[in-house]
Coordinates of C-alpha atoms in Angstrom, one line a residue:
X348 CA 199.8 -215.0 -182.4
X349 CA 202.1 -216.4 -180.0
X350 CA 201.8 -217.0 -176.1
X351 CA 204.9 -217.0 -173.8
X352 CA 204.0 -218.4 -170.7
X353 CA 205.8 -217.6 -167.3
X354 CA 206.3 -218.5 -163.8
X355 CA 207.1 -214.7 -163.0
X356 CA 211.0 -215.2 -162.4
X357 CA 211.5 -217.2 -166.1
X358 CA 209.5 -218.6 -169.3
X359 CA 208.0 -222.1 -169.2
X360 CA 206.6 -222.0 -172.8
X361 CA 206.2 -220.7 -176.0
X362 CA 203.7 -221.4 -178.1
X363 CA 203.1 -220.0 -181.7
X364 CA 199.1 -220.7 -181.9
X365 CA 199.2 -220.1 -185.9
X366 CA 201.4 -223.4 -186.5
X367 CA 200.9 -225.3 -183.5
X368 CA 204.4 -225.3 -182.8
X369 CA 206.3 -224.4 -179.4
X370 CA 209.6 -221.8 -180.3
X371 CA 212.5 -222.1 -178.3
X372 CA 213.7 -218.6 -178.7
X373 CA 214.1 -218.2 -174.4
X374 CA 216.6 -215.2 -173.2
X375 CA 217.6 -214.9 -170.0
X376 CA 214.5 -212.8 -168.5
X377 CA 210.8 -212.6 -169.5
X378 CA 211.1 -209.3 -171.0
X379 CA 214.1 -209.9 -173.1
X380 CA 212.5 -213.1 -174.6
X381 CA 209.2 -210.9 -175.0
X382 CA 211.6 -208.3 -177.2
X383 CA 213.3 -211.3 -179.2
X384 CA 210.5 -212.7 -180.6
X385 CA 209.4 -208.8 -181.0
X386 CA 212.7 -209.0 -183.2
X387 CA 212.1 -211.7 -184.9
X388 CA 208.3 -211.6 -185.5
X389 CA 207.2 -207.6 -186.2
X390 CA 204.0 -208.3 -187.4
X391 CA 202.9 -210.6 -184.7
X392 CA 200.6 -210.8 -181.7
X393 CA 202.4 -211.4 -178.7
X394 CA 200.8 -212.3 -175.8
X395 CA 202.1 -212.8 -172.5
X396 CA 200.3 -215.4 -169.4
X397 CA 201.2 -216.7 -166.2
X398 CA 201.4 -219.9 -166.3
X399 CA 198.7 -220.5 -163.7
X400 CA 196.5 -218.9 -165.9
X401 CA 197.1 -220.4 -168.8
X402 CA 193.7 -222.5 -168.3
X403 CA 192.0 -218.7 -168.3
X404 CA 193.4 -217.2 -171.2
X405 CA 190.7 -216.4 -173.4
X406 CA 193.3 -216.8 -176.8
X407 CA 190.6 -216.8 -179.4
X408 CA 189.6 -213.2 -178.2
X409 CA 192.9 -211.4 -178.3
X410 CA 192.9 -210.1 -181.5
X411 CA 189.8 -208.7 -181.3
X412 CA 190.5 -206.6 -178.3
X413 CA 192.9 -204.5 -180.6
X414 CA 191.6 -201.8 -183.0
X415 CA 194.9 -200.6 -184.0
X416 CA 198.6 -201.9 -183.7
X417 CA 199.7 -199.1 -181.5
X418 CA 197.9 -200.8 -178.7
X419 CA 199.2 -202.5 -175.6
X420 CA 196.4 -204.3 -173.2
X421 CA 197.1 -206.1 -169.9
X422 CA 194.7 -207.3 -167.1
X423 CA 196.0 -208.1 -163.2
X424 CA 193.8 -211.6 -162.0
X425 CA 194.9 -209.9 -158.5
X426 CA 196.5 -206.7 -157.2
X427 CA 198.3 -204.4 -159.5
X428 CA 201.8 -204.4 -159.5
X429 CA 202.9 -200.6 -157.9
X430 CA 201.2 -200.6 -154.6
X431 CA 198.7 -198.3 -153.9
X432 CA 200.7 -195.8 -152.8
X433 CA 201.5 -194.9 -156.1
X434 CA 198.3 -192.7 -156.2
X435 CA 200.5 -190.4 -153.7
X436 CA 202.4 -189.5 -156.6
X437 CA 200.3 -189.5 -159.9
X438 CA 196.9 -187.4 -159.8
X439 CA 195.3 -188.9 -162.9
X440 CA 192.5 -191.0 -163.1
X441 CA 194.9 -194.1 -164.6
X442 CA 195.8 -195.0 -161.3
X443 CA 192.0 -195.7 -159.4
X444 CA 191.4 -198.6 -162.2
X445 CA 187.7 -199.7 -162.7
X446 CA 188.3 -203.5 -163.4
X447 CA 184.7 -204.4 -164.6
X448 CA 185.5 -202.8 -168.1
X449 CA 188.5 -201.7 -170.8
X450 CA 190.1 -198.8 -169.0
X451 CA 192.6 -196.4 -170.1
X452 CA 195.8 -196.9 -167.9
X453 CA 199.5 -197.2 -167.9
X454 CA 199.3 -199.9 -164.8
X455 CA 200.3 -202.8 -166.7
X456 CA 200.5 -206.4 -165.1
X457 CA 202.5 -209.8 -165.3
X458 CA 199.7 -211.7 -165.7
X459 CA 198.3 -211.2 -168.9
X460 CA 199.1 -209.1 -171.4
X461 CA 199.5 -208.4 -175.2
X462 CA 201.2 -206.5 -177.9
X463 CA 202.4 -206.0 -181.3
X464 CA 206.2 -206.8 -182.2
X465 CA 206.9 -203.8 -183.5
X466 CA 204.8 -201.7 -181.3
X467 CA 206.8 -203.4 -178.5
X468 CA 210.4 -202.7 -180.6
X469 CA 209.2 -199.1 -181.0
X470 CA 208.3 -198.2 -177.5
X471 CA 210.9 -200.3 -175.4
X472 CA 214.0 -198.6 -176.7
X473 CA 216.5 -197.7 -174.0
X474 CA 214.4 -199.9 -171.1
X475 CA 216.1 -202.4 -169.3
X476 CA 215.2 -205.8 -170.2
X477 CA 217.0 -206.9 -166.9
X478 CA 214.2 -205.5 -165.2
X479 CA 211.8 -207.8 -163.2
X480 CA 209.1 -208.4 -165.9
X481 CA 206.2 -206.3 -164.3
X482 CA 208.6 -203.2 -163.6
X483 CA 209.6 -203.6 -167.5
X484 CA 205.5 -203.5 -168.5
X485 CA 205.2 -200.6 -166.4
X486 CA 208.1 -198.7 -167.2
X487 CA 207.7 -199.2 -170.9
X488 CA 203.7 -197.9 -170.7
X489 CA 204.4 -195.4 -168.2
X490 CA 206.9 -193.5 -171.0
X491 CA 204.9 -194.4 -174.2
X492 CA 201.5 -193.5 -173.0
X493 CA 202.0 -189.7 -173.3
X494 CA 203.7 -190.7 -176.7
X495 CA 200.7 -192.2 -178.1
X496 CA 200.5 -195.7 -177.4
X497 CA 197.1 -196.9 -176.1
X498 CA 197.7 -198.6 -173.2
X499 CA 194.2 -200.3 -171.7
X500 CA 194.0 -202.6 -168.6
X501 CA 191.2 -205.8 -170.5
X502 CA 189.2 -207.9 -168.3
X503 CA 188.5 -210.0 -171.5
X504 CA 191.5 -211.3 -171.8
X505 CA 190.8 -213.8 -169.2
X506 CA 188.0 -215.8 -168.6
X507 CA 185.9 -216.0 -165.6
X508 CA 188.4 -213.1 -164.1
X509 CA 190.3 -215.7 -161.6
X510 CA 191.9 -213.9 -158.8
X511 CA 195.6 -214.9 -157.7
X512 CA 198.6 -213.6 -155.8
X513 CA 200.0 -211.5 -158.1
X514 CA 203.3 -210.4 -157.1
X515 CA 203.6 -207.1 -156.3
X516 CA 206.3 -204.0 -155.8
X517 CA 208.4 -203.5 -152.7
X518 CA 208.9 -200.5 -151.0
X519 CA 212.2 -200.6 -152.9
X520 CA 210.8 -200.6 -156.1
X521 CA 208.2 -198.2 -155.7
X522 CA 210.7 -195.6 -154.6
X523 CA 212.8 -196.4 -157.9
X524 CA 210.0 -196.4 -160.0
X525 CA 208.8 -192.9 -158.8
X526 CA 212.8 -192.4 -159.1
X527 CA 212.7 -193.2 -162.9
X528 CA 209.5 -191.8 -164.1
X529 CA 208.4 -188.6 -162.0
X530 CA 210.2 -185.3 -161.0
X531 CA 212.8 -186.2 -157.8
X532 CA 210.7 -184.2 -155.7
X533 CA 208.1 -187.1 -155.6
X534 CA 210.5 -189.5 -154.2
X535 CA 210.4 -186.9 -150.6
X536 CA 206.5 -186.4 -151.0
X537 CA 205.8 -190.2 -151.2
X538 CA 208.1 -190.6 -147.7
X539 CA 206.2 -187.6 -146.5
X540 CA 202.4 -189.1 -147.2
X541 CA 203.5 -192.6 -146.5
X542 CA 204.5 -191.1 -142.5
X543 CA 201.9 -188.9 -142.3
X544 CA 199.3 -191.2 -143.8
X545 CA 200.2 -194.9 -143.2
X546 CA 202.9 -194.2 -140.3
X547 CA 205.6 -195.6 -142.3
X548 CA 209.2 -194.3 -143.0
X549 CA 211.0 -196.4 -145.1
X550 CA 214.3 -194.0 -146.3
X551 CA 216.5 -196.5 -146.7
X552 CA 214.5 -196.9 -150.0
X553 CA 214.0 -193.6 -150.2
X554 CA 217.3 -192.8 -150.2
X555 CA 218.5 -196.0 -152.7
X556 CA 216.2 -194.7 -155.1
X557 CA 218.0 -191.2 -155.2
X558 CA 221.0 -193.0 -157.5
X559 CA 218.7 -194.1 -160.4
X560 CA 218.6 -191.9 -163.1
X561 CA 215.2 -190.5 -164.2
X562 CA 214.1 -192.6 -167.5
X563 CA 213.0 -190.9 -171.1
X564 CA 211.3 -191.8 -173.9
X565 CA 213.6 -192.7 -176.2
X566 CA 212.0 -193.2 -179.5
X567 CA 211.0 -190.3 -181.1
X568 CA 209.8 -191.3 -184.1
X569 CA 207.3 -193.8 -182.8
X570 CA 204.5 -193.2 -185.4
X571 CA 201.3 -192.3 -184.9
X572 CA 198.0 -193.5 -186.2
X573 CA 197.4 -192.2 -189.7
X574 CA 194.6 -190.0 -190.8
X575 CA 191.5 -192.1 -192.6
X576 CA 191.2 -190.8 -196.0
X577 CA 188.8 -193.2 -197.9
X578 CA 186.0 -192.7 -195.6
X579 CA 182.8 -190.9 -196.9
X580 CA 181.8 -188.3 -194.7
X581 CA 178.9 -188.3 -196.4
X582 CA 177.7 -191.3 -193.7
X583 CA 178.8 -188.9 -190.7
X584 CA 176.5 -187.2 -189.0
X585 CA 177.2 -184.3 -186.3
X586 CA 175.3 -182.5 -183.9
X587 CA 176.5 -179.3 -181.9
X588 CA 175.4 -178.7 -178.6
X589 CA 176.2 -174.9 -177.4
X590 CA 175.1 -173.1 -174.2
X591 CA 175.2 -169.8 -174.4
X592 CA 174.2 -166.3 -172.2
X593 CA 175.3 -162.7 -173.0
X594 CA 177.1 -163.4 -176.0
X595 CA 174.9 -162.8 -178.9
X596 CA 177.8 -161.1 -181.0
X597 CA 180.5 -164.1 -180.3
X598 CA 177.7 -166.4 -180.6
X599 CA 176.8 -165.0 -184.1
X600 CA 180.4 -165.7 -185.5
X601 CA 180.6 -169.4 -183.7
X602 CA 177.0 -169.9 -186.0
X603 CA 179.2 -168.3 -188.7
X604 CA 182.1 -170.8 -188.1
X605 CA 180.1 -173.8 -188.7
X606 CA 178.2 -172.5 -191.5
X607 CA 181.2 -172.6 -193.4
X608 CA 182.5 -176.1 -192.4
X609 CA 183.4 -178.6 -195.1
X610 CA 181.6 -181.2 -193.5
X611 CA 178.6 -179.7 -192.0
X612 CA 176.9 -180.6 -189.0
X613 CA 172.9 -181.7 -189.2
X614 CA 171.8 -179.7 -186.3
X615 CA 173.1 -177.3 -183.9
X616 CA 171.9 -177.2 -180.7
X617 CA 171.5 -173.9 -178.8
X618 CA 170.1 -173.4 -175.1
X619 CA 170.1 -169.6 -174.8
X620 CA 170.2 -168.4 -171.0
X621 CA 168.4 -165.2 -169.0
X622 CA 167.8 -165.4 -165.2
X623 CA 165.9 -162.1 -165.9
X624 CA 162.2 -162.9 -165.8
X625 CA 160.1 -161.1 -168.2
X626 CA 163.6 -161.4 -170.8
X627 CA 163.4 -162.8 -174.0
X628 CA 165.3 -164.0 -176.6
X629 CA 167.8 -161.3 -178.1
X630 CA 169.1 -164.2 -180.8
X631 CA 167.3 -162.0 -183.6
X632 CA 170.1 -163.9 -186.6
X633 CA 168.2 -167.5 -185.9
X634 CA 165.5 -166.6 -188.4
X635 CA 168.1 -166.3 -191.0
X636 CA 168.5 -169.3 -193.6
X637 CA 171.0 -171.7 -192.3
X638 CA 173.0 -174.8 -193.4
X639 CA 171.8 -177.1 -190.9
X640 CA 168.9 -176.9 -188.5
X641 CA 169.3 -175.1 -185.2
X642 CA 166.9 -176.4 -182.1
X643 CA 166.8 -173.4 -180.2
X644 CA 166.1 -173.3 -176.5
X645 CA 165.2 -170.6 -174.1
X646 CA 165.4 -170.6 -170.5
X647 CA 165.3 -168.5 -167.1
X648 CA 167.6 -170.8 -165.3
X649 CA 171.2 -170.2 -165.6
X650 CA 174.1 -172.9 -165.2
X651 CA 175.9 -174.9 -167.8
X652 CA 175.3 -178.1 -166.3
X653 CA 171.3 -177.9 -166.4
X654 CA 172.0 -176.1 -170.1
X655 CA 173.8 -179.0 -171.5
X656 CA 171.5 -181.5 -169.9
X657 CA 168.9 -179.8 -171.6
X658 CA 170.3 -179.7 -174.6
X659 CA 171.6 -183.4 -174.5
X660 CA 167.6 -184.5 -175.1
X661 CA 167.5 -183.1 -178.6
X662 CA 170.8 -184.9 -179.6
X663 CA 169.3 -187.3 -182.3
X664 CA 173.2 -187.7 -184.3
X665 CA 175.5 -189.8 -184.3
X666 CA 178.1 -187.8 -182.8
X667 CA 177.7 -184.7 -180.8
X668 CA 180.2 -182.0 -180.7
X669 CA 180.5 -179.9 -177.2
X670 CA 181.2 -176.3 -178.3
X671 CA 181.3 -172.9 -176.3
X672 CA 179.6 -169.5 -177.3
X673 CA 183.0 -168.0 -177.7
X674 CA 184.8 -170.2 -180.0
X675 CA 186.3 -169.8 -184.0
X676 CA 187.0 -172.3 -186.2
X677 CA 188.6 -172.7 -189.0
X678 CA 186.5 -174.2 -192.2
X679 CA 187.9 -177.2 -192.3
X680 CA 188.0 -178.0 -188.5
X681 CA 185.1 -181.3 -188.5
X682 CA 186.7 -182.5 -192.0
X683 CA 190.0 -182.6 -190.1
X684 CA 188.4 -183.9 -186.7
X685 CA 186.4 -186.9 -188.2
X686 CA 189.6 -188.0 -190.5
X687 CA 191.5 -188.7 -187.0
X688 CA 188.1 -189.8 -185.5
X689 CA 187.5 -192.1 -188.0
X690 CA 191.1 -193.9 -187.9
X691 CA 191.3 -193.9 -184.4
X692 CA 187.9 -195.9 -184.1
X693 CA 187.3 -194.0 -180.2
X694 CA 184.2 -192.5 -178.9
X695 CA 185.5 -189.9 -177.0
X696 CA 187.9 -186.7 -178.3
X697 CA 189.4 -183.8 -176.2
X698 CA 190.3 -181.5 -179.5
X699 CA 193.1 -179.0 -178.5
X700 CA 191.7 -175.6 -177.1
X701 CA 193.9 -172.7 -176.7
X702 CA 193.5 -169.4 -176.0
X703 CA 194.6 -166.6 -178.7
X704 CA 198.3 -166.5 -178.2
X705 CA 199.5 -169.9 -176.3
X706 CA 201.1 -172.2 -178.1
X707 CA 200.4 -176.0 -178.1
X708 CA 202.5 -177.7 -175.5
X709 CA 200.9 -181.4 -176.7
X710 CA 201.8 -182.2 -180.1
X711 CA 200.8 -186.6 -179.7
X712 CA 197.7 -188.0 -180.1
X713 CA 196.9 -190.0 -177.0
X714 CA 195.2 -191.3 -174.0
X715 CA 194.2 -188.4 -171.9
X716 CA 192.2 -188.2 -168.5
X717 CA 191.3 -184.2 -169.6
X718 CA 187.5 -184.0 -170.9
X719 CA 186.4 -180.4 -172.0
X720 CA 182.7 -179.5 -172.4
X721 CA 183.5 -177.0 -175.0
X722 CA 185.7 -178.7 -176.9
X723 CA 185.5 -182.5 -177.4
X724 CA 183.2 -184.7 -179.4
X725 CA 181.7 -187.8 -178.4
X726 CA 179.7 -190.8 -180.1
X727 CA 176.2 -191.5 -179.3
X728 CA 177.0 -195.0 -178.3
X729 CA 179.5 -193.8 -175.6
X730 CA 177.3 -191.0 -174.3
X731 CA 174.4 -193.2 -174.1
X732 CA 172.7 -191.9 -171.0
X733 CA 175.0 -190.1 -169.4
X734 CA 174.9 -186.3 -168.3
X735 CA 176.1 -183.4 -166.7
X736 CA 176.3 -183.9 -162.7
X737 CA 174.3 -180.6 -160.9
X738 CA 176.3 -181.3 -158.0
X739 CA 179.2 -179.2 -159.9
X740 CA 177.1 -176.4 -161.0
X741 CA 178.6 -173.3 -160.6
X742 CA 181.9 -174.6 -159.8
X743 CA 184.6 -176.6 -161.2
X744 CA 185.3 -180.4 -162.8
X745 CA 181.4 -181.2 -164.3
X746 CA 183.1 -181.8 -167.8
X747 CA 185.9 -183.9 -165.7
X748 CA 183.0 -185.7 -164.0
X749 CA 181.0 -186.7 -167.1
X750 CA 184.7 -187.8 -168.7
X751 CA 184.7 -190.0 -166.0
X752 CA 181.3 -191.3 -166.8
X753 CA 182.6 -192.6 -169.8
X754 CA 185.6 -194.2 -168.7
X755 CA 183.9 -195.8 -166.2
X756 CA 181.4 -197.2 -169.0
X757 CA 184.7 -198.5 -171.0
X758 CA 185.8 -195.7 -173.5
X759 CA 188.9 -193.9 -173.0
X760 CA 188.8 -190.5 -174.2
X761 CA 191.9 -189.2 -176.7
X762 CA 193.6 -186.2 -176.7
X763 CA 193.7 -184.6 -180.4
X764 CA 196.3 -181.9 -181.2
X765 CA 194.8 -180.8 -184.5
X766 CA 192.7 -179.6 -185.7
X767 CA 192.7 -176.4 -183.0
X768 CA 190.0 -174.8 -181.2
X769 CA 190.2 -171.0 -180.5
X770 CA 189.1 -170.0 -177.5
X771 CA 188.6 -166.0 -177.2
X772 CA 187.5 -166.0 -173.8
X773 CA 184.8 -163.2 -174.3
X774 CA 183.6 -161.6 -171.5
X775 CA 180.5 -161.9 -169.6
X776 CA 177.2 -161.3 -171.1
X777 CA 176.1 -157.7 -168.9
X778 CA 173.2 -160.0 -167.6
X779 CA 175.3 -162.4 -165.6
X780 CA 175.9 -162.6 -162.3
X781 CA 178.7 -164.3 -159.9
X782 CA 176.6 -167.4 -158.5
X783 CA 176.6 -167.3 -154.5
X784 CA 177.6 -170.7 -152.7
X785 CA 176.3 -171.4 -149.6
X786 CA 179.5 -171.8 -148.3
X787 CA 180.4 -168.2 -149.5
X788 CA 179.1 -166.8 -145.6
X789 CA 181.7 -169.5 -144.1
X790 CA 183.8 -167.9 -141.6
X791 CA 186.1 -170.8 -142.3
X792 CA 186.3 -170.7 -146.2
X793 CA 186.8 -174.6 -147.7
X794 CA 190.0 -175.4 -149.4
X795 CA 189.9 -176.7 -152.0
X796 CA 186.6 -175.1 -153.6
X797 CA 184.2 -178.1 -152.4
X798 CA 182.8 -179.5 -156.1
X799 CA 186.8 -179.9 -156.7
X800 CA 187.1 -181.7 -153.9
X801 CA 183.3 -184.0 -154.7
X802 CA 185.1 -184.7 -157.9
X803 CA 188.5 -186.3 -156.5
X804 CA 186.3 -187.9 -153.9
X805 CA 184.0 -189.6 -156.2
X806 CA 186.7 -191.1 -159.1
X807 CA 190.1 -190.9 -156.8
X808 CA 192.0 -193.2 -154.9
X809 CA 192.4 -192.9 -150.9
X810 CA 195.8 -192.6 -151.5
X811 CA 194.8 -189.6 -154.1
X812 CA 192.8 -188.0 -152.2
X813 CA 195.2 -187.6 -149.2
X814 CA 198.5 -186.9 -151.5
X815 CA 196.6 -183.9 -153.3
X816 CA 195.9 -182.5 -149.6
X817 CA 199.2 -183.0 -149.0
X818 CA 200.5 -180.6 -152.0
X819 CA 197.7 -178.2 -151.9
X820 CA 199.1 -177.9 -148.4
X821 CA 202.1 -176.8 -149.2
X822 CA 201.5 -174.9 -152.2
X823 CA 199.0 -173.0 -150.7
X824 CA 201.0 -171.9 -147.7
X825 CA 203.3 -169.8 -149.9
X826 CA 200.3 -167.5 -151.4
X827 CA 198.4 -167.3 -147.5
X828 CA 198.6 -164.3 -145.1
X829 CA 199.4 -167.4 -141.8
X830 CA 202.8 -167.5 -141.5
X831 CA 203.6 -169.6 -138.6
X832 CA 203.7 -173.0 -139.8
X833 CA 201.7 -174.5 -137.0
X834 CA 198.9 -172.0 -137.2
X835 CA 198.6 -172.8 -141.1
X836 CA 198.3 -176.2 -140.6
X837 CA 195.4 -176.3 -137.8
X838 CA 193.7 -173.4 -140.3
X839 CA 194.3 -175.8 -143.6
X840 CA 192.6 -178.7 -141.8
X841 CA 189.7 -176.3 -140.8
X842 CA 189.7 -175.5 -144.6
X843 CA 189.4 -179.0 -145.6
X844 CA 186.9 -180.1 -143.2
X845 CA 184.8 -177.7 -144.3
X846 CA 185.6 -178.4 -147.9
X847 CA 184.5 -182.0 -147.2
X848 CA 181.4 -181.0 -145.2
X849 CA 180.1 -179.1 -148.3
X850 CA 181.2 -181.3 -150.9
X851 CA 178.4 -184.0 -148.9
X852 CA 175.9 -181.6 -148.7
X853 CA 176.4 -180.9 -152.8
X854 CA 176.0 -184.5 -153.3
X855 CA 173.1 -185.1 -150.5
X856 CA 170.7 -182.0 -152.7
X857 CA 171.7 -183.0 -155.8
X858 CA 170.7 -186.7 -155.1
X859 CA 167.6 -185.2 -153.2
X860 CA 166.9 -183.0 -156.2
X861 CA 168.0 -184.7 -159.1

């Protein structure tokens, strides 16, 4: 391992803790020293501290914090380095970090910090090592994040968690930085929300920021993780937790599909559906001999939320995997799964789910803020307690919502390109029935649907919250019958009153009626 220590502007000392010994291999900036000793020293830890932090740098736990090489952790002892205002621009849940734990992010800081040497050659190709040194963290996580490296923000790199005056972005810089690593119309939307929001107007930054080019990944053969292949799946145990209504035909195949799996799950969980009252069970096929044991459940009340939840109490495995009734699978789809699973030592997996005829547009492995109920697989020790938020039933972003959960608790949740879930979309079962909102008999109808907006409210950023208003402004004004501008926007604000009226009330019943 070895520790370069800074002052922010240039490097004080570097120490190589194996030998004892301080190198003198200094460049002119902090990141071009960083990327020497990358040069020089592959297979090494490098860690990077302010020097007023040196006291707090907990060195004997650095190594531990990394499970795999393609891993880059940081931790800010005070404010991040983007201001705020960068959740204007990126609607992600790596912007609104929970400092208490490990969390997934690509907001990296100055003041502590550590890599691999050749993770750090791989990924910094073609970044300015001119750059001040925490625009050169950022900019180098920011473009290898959707590439696969696992970039985390680590309060145990520091002990005690001091707070100091970390130095943060100008107005100058943030432009650029939205300049170099988002679409040029997000250089005029942040002017936009930072006057209509914070009553500032700062184009001369604006405008600066127009003449920087926009920045690429440039390696692309960084390599990913590789498959485990001496584990024995023998010691891997999987249960499958399935809601279903209507579907006993696509249901029956789905049953089929993991019959057939080369690693077999233990149990299959099923929590079969019917708001009819004197209906029964129409899954005739469950008496038949299975592989594995199916924990069947029948109920009257309809909603995936309270179905999962439900289901959730007879998981006993050590991993769970989320499916839907209208799925296929190929035989070898857990085999494949748990090889990646396995390797990648997680506890949460978004597998990729398309529909018959789309093509994959994400071909990485990597950090993703996406959770899908019915098609992701989680350990027991990261689901723990958690479940399914009623607030959300009927509506939109539960499976965001519990994804959060699990952030929130310290496990980032990975995006897995194969193996590939089918989805067939079936249609409804002929017993369901459109759920009615209370908010359906609104003269003024909320915008955005109100358990979208609940969701943004409870895990986004002000700054979030008031940029997606922003573009759900305009975008929506194109598709509405209100043409004059100034109409729209006193109906849109209507909309979103409203919206954030009933997104309180979803929260105030669902606390009321747990």
């Amino acid at each position: 391992m070895i520790v370069v220590y800074h002052s922010c502007k240039k490097v004080t000392q570097i120490d190589d803790v194996d030998s004892g010994l301080e190198l003198g291999l200094r460049a002119t900036t902090i990141a071009a020293t960083l990327c020497n000793l990358a040069t020089e020293f592959p297979d090494r830890l490098l860690v990077w501290c302010d020097e007023e932090l040196s006291g707090r740098l907990d060195i004997d736990s650095v190594g531990r914090l990394f499970s795999n090489k393609q891993t880059m952790i940081s931790y800010a002892a005070g404010a991040n380095y983007l201001q705020s205002a960068i959740g204007y621009v990126e609607d992600s849940t790596f912007i609104n970090i929970n400092r208490d734990v490990r969390y997934a992010t690509w907001q990296m800081s100055a003041d502590s910090g550590a890599i691999y040497g050749a993770t750090l050659t791989a990924v910094s190709i073609d970044v300015r090592l001119a750059d001040d040194f925490g625009y050169f963290l950022n900019s180098v996580a920011k473009l290898a994040m959707p590439e696969g490296l696992f970039c985390y923000s680590e309060p145990r790199l520091l002990i005690d968690r001091p707070t100091s005056a970390t130095k943060t972005a100008d107005n100058r810089t943030l432009f650029r930085f939205v300049r170099q690593h988002f679409k040029v119309t997000w250089v005029f939307l942040l002017l936009l929300n930072l006057f209509l929001y914070e009553k500032r107007f700062p184009i001369f930054a604006a405008i600066q920021s127009l003449f920087y080019r926009r920045r690429r990944f440039a390696n692309q053969e960084f390599s990913q993780i590789a498959d485990s292949s001496d584990f024995n799946f023998a010691d891997v145990s999987i249960d499958v937790l399935i809601p279903t209504i209507g579907r006993k035909k696509y249901l029956r195949d789905v049953l089929d599909d993991l019959a057939t799996q080369t690693l077999l799950p233990r149990k299959v969980i099923l929590v079969e559906q019917n708001p009819l009252p004197e209906s029964k069970s129409e899954l005739d096929y469950l008496s038949m001999s299975w592989p594995f044991e199916i924990k069947h459940i029948f109920t009257h009340r309809t909603g995936a939320c309270h179905a999962r939840n439900r289901g959730l109490v007879e998981f006993t495995a050590d991993w769970l995997f989320f499916a839907d009734d209208d799925i296929r699978l190929r035989p070898d789809f857990l085999e494949e799964a748990f090889a990646k699973i396995l390797a990648l030592k997680g506890g949460a997996f978004n597998i990729c789910c398309l529909n018959r005829g789309k093509e994959r547009e994400y071909d990485k492995i990597q950090q993703t803020y996406i959770f899908g109920a019915g098609c992701s697989i989680v350990s027991r020790e990261c689901l723990g307690n958690s479940r399914f938020d009623t607030a959300f039933e009927f509506g939109f972003g539960e499976d965001s919502d519990l994804g959060m959960q699990l952030m929130n608790k310290g496990f980032d949740i990975v995006y897995l390109p194969s193996p590939i879930v089918l989805h067939l979309k079936a249609p409804f079962g002929g017993f369901r029935v459109k759920p009615v909102h209370e908010w359906d008999s609104d003269k003024i109808q909320p915008k955005p649907a109100p358990t979208v907006l609940l969701f943004k409210r409870k895990h986004f950023s002000r700054e979030q919250i008031y940029g997606y208003k922003t573009t759900l402004c305009l975008k929506f004004y194109r598709v509405q019958s209100i043409k004059n501008p100034f109409s729209y926007l006193k109906h849109f604000r209507r909309q979103w009153q409203r919206s954030i009226y009933w997104s309180d009330k979803l929260l105030q019943n669902n606390n009321a009626n747990p």
